[in-house]
Amino acid sequence: MMTKRERMLNLLAGKPVDRTPTGFWLHFPPECGHGEAAVRAHADFMKATDTDILKIMNENLLYGGSPIDRLQDLGKYRRFTRKDPLFQDQMEIIRRVVDAGRGEALSLATVHGLIASAFHATGYEGYYSQKGYALTLFCRERPQQMKDAFKMVAESLAELVDCSLEAGADGIFYAALGGERHLFTDEEFAEFVAPVEKELYGYIQSRTAFNVLHICKGNIALERYQDYRPKIVNWAVYENGVSLREGAERYFPGSILLGGYDDRSGVLVDGTEEQIAARCRELLQETEGLPFILGADCTLPTEIAYERIHQVVRSVERLAEESVLSR
């Protein structure tokens, strides 16, 4: 049997694996966002779930301390560097989490993407669904100023990528927002978002072969991300009505798929162990022949029982054993 690290390295290299890898993540309680509590939360999660990927969460958001909610505030956008306490704190968390993991699993450092970070800078973290449209309005009213702001955000994130990898992360989990049809039009996305974000994501790809493009939210125009060509891609299958196989064939040929289970409802959240196992079988059958990591659409509920995630891992292992025995 392969180790977690061997399994993922083989998958990334296009080589055979002994079974489908698994990867899940969630936001830990607020008191576990920093320091020893953050290290312990990651270690406890990996031990209890036995998943193949160690995703290191990031609660250090690019907020400068003063809200941006009017056109007159756009000058408050600024460049962040490794000298900022939030970068230093995130690097320390990554170092300690990686050290605690003893290299058993490949680690992914979370980098909130261009639009997510530009919104975090407004000071309204947690209210994107209600206030995210402000970025679109800012772009329409002050196009050049917002292009300059996006460039500053991207430069900050590129440095965070460097810091994360220097701190010991094996790869980068890039969380993209802005693909929603009801926010930016196709033309606006092509003008304001794509040029900066594609350059940033290209930089990530130049630094590590272990990169995940997570496309968050529903009503997404997935075609906007086709030419990002991510190594691993994850989107909200249930919110967007685009199956894993359809997404692979239509939008992301050649990318490794990550996902399968709904993140906020459905069998993984409230189903029985039998239903979790049955859905696991269905997903492995659906993705047969495709490079695949079994996971969820997005972050699972903070309060979910870790045993539920472990049930998925055990189901994958049993199905792999059945496959071997049936040959």
Short mmCIF file of C-alpha atoms in Angstrom, two decimals:
data_model
loop_
_atom_site.label_atom_id
_atom_site.label_comp_id
_atom_site.label_asym_id
_atom_site.label_seq_id
_atom_site.Cartn_x
_atom_site.Cartn_y
_atom_site.Cartn_z
CA MET A 1 0.00 0.00 0.00
CA MET A 2 1.25 3.48 -0.87
CA THR A 3 1.81 6.20 1.68
CA LYS A 4 -0.29 9.34 1.40
CA ARG A 5 2.66 11.21 -0.02
CA GLU A 6 3.48 8.51 -2.58
CA ARG A 7 -0.16 8.32 -3.65
CA MET A 8 -0.42 12.04 -4.34
CA LEU A 9 2.99 12.31 -6.01
CA ASN A 10 2.05 9.47 -8.35
CA LEU A 11 -1.27 11.11 -9.19
CA LEU A 12 0.44 14.43 -9.93
CA ALA A 13 2.94 12.64 -12.19
CA GLY A 14 0.23 10.73 -14.06
CA LYS A 15 1.39 7.41 -12.63
CA PRO A 16 -0.79 4.59 -11.22
CA VAL A 17 -2.09 4.85 -7.66
CA ASP A 18 -3.25 2.11 -5.33
CA ARG A 19 -6.55 3.89 -4.70
CA THR A 20 -8.27 7.24 -5.24
CA PRO A 21 -6.82 9.91 -2.93
CA THR A 22 -9.11 11.93 -0.68
CA GLY A 23 -9.02 15.60 0.30
CA PHE A 24 -11.40 17.52 2.56
CA TRP A 25 -11.13 20.74 4.53
CA LEU A 26 -13.11 23.09 6.74
CA HIS A 27 -12.77 26.30 8.72
CA PHE A 28 -11.83 25.54 12.30
CA PRO A 29 -13.55 27.43 15.14
CA PRO A 30 -12.38 31.08 15.49
CA GLU A 31 -10.30 30.28 18.55
CA CYS A 32 -8.27 27.82 16.41
CA GLY A 33 -7.21 30.34 13.77
CA HIS A 34 -3.77 31.14 15.14
CA GLY A 35 -0.91 29.88 17.26
CA GLU A 36 -0.76 26.53 19.01
CA ALA A 37 -4.53 26.10 18.69
CA ALA A 38 -4.27 26.26 14.87
CA VAL A 39 -1.45 23.70 14.82
CA ARG A 40 -3.38 21.35 17.08
CA ALA A 41 -6.59 21.76 15.05
CA HIS A 42 -4.86 20.74 11.81
CA ALA A 43 -3.15 17.79 13.48
CA ASP A 44 -6.37 16.59 15.08
CA PHE A 45 -8.22 16.87 11.78
CA MET A 46 -5.64 14.81 9.88
CA LYS A 47 -5.45 12.14 12.57
CA ALA A 48 -9.23 11.78 12.85
CA THR A 49 -10.07 11.86 9.13
CA ASP A 50 -6.98 10.13 7.63
CA THR A 51 -7.31 12.13 4.40
CA ASP A 52 -4.46 12.28 1.90
CA ILE A 53 -3.98 16.07 1.66
CA LEU A 54 -3.02 18.44 4.47
CA LYS A 55 -4.71 21.73 3.56
CA ILE A 56 -3.47 24.55 5.77
CA MET A 57 -6.18 27.10 6.40
CA ASN A 58 -5.56 30.86 6.24
CA GLU A 59 -7.37 33.25 8.54
CA ASN A 60 -4.81 36.04 7.97
CA LEU A 61 -6.75 38.24 5.57
CA LEU A 62 -5.45 41.26 3.65
CA TYR A 63 -7.29 43.90 5.66
CA GLY A 64 -5.48 47.14 6.35
CA GLY A 65 -7.61 48.13 9.32
CA SER A 66 -9.82 50.77 7.71
CA PRO A 67 -13.03 49.90 5.78
CA ILE A 68 -13.30 50.47 2.04
CA ASP A 69 -16.96 51.06 1.27
CA ARG A 70 -17.01 54.23 -0.86
CA LEU A 71 -15.25 55.42 -3.99
CA GLN A 72 -13.34 57.90 -1.83
CA ASP A 73 -11.85 54.94 0.08
CA LEU A 74 -10.20 53.21 -2.89
CA GLY A 75 -6.87 54.83 -2.07
CA LYS A 76 -6.75 52.66 1.07
CA TYR A 77 -5.81 49.61 -0.97
CA ARG A 78 -2.16 48.89 -0.27
CA ARG A 79 0.60 46.41 -0.89
CA PHE A 80 1.26 43.74 1.76
CA THR A 81 4.68 42.10 2.15
CA ARG A 82 6.47 39.53 4.29
CA LYS A 83 7.20 42.33 6.74
CA ASP A 84 3.52 42.56 7.66
CA PRO A 85 2.55 40.69 10.85
CA LEU A 86 -0.19 38.75 9.05
CA PHE A 87 2.34 37.29 6.58
CA GLN A 88 4.72 36.43 9.41
CA ASP A 89 1.93 34.79 11.38
CA GLN A 90 0.80 32.72 8.40
CA MET A 91 4.35 31.56 7.71
CA GLU A 92 4.72 30.49 11.33
CA ILE A 93 1.44 28.54 11.17
CA ILE A 94 2.55 26.79 7.99
CA ARG A 95 5.96 25.90 9.45
CA ARG A 96 4.49 24.46 12.60
CA VAL A 97 1.64 22.58 10.90
CA VAL A 98 4.04 21.05 8.37
CA ASP A 99 6.46 20.08 11.13
CA ALA A 100 3.64 18.51 13.15
CA GLY A 101 2.56 16.54 10.07
CA ARG A 102 6.06 15.03 9.74
CA GLY A 103 5.78 15.00 5.96
CA GLU A 104 3.22 12.19 5.92
CA ALA A 105 0.91 14.05 3.51
CA LEU A 106 1.53 16.71 0.88
CA SER A 107 0.60 20.11 2.28
CA LEU A 108 -1.40 22.83 0.54
CA ALA A 109 -1.22 26.44 1.72
CA THR A 110 -4.45 28.37 1.24
CA VAL A 111 -4.18 31.59 -0.75
CA HIS A 112 -7.40 33.56 -1.01
CA GLY A 113 -7.56 34.72 -4.62
CA LEU A 114 -7.59 38.11 -6.31
CA ILE A 115 -11.27 38.95 -5.87
CA ALA A 116 -11.57 37.33 -2.45
CA SER A 117 -8.57 39.29 -1.18
CA ALA A 118 -9.72 42.53 -2.79
CA PHE A 119 -13.00 42.04 -0.95
CA HIS A 120 -11.29 41.11 2.34
CA ALA A 121 -9.45 44.43 2.08
CA THR A 122 -12.79 46.26 2.31
CA GLY A 123 -13.18 44.96 5.87
CA TYR A 124 -16.44 43.12 5.23
CA GLU A 125 -15.13 39.55 5.43
CA GLY A 126 -18.01 37.12 5.78
CA TYR A 127 -20.45 39.28 3.81
CA TYR A 128 -19.32 38.58 0.25
CA SER A 129 -22.70 37.22 -0.83
CA GLN A 130 -24.37 40.44 0.31
CA LYS A 131 -21.67 43.01 -0.53
CA GLY A 132 -19.46 41.45 -3.21
CA TYR A 133 -21.19 43.51 -5.88
CA ALA A 134 -19.35 46.58 -4.49
CA LEU A 135 -16.19 45.51 -6.33
CA THR A 136 -18.11 45.42 -9.60
CA LEU A 137 -19.54 48.89 -8.98
CA PHE A 138 -16.10 50.23 -8.08
CA CYS A 139 -14.74 48.85 -11.38
CA ARG A 140 -17.52 50.52 -13.33
CA GLU A 141 -17.06 53.87 -11.61
CA ARG A 142 -13.25 53.96 -11.24
CA PRO A 143 -11.85 51.46 -13.75
CA GLN A 144 -8.19 52.50 -13.72
CA GLN A 145 -8.06 52.87 -9.95
CA MET A 146 -9.46 49.38 -9.51
CA LYS A 147 -7.04 47.93 -12.05
CA ASP A 148 -4.24 49.46 -10.02
CA ALA A 149 -5.76 48.08 -6.81
CA PHE A 150 -6.08 44.58 -8.30
CA LYS A 151 -2.45 44.74 -9.36
CA MET A 152 -1.40 45.61 -5.80
CA VAL A 153 -3.49 42.76 -4.42
CA ALA A 154 -1.96 40.33 -6.93
CA GLU A 155 1.56 41.45 -6.03
CA SER A 156 0.75 40.86 -2.36
CA LEU A 157 -0.59 37.40 -3.12
CA ALA A 158 2.45 36.48 -5.24
CA GLU A 159 4.63 37.31 -2.24
CA LEU A 160 2.34 35.26 0.00
CA VAL A 161 2.83 32.34 -2.40
CA ASP A 162 6.60 32.70 -2.02
CA CYS A 163 6.32 32.95 1.76
CA SER A 164 4.04 29.91 1.97
CA LEU A 165 6.38 27.71 -0.05
CA GLU A 166 9.43 28.97 1.86
CA ALA A 167 7.64 28.07 5.09
CA GLY A 168 7.38 24.45 3.94
CA ALA A 169 4.12 24.06 2.04
CA ASP A 170 4.31 21.64 -0.89
CA GLY A 171 1.67 23.44 -2.95
CA ILE A 172 -0.89 26.21 -3.20
CA PHE A 173 -4.67 26.08 -2.92
CA TYR A 174 -5.91 29.17 -4.82
CA ALA A 175 -9.49 30.15 -3.97
CA ALA A 176 -11.05 32.09 -6.86
CA LEU A 177 -14.10 34.32 -6.69
CA GLY A 178 -15.53 36.65 -9.32
CA GLY A 179 -16.68 34.09 -11.85
CA GLU A 180 -20.31 34.59 -10.86
CA ARG A 181 -22.41 35.72 -13.83
CA HIS A 182 -24.47 38.08 -11.66
CA LEU A 183 -21.41 40.09 -10.60
CA PHE A 184 -18.99 40.71 -13.47
CA THR A 185 -20.17 40.41 -17.06
CA ASP A 186 -18.01 38.33 -19.38
CA GLU A 187 -16.54 41.55 -20.78
CA GLU A 188 -15.81 42.96 -17.32
CA PHE A 189 -14.21 39.73 -16.16
CA ALA A 190 -12.02 39.74 -19.27
CA GLU A 191 -11.03 43.35 -18.69
CA PHE A 192 -10.55 43.56 -14.92
CA VAL A 193 -10.03 40.08 -13.51
CA ALA A 194 -8.62 37.63 -16.05
CA PRO A 195 -5.43 39.48 -17.10
CA VAL A 196 -4.25 39.93 -13.50
CA GLU A 197 -5.47 36.60 -12.16
CA LYS A 198 -4.10 34.51 -15.02
CA GLU A 199 -0.68 36.07 -14.50
CA LEU A 200 -0.90 35.38 -10.76
CA TYR A 201 -2.04 31.79 -11.26
CA GLY A 202 0.65 31.31 -13.87
CA TYR A 203 3.17 32.41 -11.27
CA ILE A 204 1.81 29.81 -8.86
CA GLN A 205 2.18 27.15 -11.54
CA SER A 206 5.78 28.22 -12.14
CA ARG A 207 6.57 27.76 -8.43
CA THR A 208 4.88 24.40 -7.79
CA ALA A 209 3.31 21.53 -9.72
CA PHE A 210 0.96 20.95 -6.79
CA ASN A 211 -1.65 23.65 -7.37
CA VAL A 212 -5.40 23.66 -6.92
CA LEU A 213 -7.79 26.10 -8.57
CA HIS A 214 -10.85 26.24 -6.32
CA ILE A 215 -13.72 28.05 -8.06
CA CYS A 216 -16.06 29.16 -5.33
CA LYS A 217 -19.82 29.92 -5.31
CA GLY A 218 -22.72 29.20 -7.68
CA ASN A 219 -23.88 30.68 -10.99
CA ILE A 220 -20.30 30.43 -12.23
CA ALA A 221 -19.28 30.85 -15.87
CA LEU A 222 -16.75 28.01 -15.81
CA GLU A 223 -15.59 28.85 -19.32
CA ARG A 224 -13.88 31.92 -17.86
CA TYR A 225 -11.35 29.60 -16.22
CA GLN A 226 -10.70 27.21 -19.10
CA ASP A 227 -7.37 28.67 -20.10
CA TYR A 228 -6.03 28.79 -16.52
CA ARG A 229 -5.18 25.11 -17.08
CA PRO A 230 -4.92 24.16 -13.40
CA LYS A 231 -3.13 21.01 -12.29
CA ILE A 232 -6.07 20.28 -9.96
CA VAL A 233 -9.50 21.91 -10.24
CA ASN A 234 -12.44 22.05 -7.83
CA TRP A 235 -15.82 23.71 -8.34
CA ALA A 236 -19.29 23.61 -6.82
CA VAL A 237 -20.83 20.71 -8.73
CA TYR A 238 -24.16 20.93 -6.93
CA GLU A 239 -24.59 24.72 -7.01
CA ASN A 240 -23.62 24.97 -10.68
CA GLY A 241 -25.23 21.83 -12.08
CA VAL A 242 -22.03 20.79 -13.89
CA SER A 243 -20.99 17.22 -13.11
CA LEU A 244 -17.40 16.15 -12.61
CA ARG A 245 -17.24 14.34 -15.93
CA GLU A 246 -18.93 17.15 -17.84
CA GLY A 247 -16.55 19.68 -16.32
CA ALA A 248 -13.56 17.53 -17.18
CA GLU A 249 -14.60 16.99 -20.77
CA ARG A 250 -15.97 20.46 -21.50
CA TYR A 251 -13.80 22.84 -19.50
CA PHE A 252 -10.78 21.20 -17.89
CA PRO A 253 -9.38 18.36 -19.99
CA GLY A 254 -6.08 17.24 -18.57
CA SER A 255 -6.71 18.60 -15.07
CA ILE A 256 -7.05 16.41 -12.00
CA LEU A 257 -10.58 16.68 -10.59
CA LEU A 258 -11.22 17.34 -6.90
CA GLY A 259 -14.68 17.06 -5.36
CA GLY A 260 -17.79 14.93 -5.51
CA TYR A 261 -19.71 15.38 -2.27
CA ASP A 262 -21.93 18.37 -1.54
CA ASP A 263 -20.35 20.55 1.12
CA ARG A 264 -23.31 22.02 3.03
CA SER A 265 -26.04 19.38 2.67
CA GLY A 266 -26.51 15.88 1.33
CA VAL A 267 -25.26 12.50 2.43
CA LEU A 268 -21.86 13.54 3.77
CA VAL A 269 -23.43 16.13 6.06
CA ASP A 270 -26.57 14.35 7.21
CA GLY A 271 -26.72 10.91 5.58
CA THR A 272 -26.16 7.47 7.05
CA GLU A 273 -22.89 5.56 6.80
CA GLU A 274 -24.50 3.37 4.15
CA GLN A 275 -25.51 6.42 2.12
CA ILE A 276 -22.02 7.90 2.38
CA ALA A 277 -20.54 4.62 1.13
CA ALA A 278 -23.09 4.32 -1.70
CA ARG A 279 -22.35 7.85 -2.87
CA CYS A 280 -18.64 7.08 -2.75
CA ARG A 281 -19.17 4.13 -5.09
CA GLU A 282 -21.24 6.29 -7.46
CA LEU A 283 -18.57 8.98 -7.61
CA LEU A 284 -15.77 6.53 -8.30
CA GLN A 285 -17.83 4.97 -11.07
CA GLU A 286 -18.65 8.41 -12.54
CA THR A 287 -14.98 9.42 -12.65
CA GLU A 288 -13.56 6.09 -13.76
CA GLY A 289 -10.67 6.71 -16.12
CA LEU A 290 -10.22 10.32 -14.99
CA PRO A 291 -7.51 11.60 -12.63
CA PHE A 292 -9.51 12.25 -9.47
CA ILE A 293 -9.29 13.22 -5.80
CA LEU A 294 -12.45 12.49 -3.84
CA GLY A 295 -13.53 15.51 -1.81
CA ALA A 296 -16.30 18.08 -1.54
CA ASP A 297 -17.44 21.19 -3.39
CA CYS A 298 -16.01 23.56 -0.79
CA THR A 299 -15.38 23.89 2.95
CA LEU A 300 -17.41 21.47 5.04
CA PRO A 301 -19.38 22.76 8.05
CA THR A 302 -17.11 23.58 10.97
CA GLU A 303 -19.21 21.41 13.26
CA ILE A 304 -19.27 18.28 11.08
CA ALA A 305 -18.22 15.08 12.86
CA TYR A 306 -14.76 14.07 11.62
CA GLU A 307 -15.91 10.45 11.65
CA ARG A 308 -18.10 11.21 8.64
CA ILE A 309 -15.06 12.19 6.61
CA HIS A 310 -13.22 9.12 7.87
CA GLN A 311 -16.12 7.00 6.60
CA VAL A 312 -15.40 8.27 3.08
CA VAL A 313 -11.75 7.28 3.40
CA ARG A 314 -12.69 3.80 4.63
CA SER A 315 -15.20 3.43 1.79
CA VAL A 316 -12.53 4.26 -0.78
CA GLU A 317 -10.19 1.74 0.80
CA ARG A 318 -12.84 -1.01 0.81
CA LEU A 319 -13.76 -0.36 -2.81
CA ALA A 320 -10.08 -0.51 -3.80
CA GLU A 321 -9.76 -3.87 -2.02
CA GLU A 322 -12.88 -5.16 -3.76
CA SER A 323 -11.44 -4.10 -7.11
CA VAL A 324 -8.21 -5.97 -6.45
CA LEU A 325 -10.00 -9.10 -5.25
CA SER A 326 -12.31 -9.14 -8.27
CA ARG A 327 -9.45 -9.19 -10.81
#
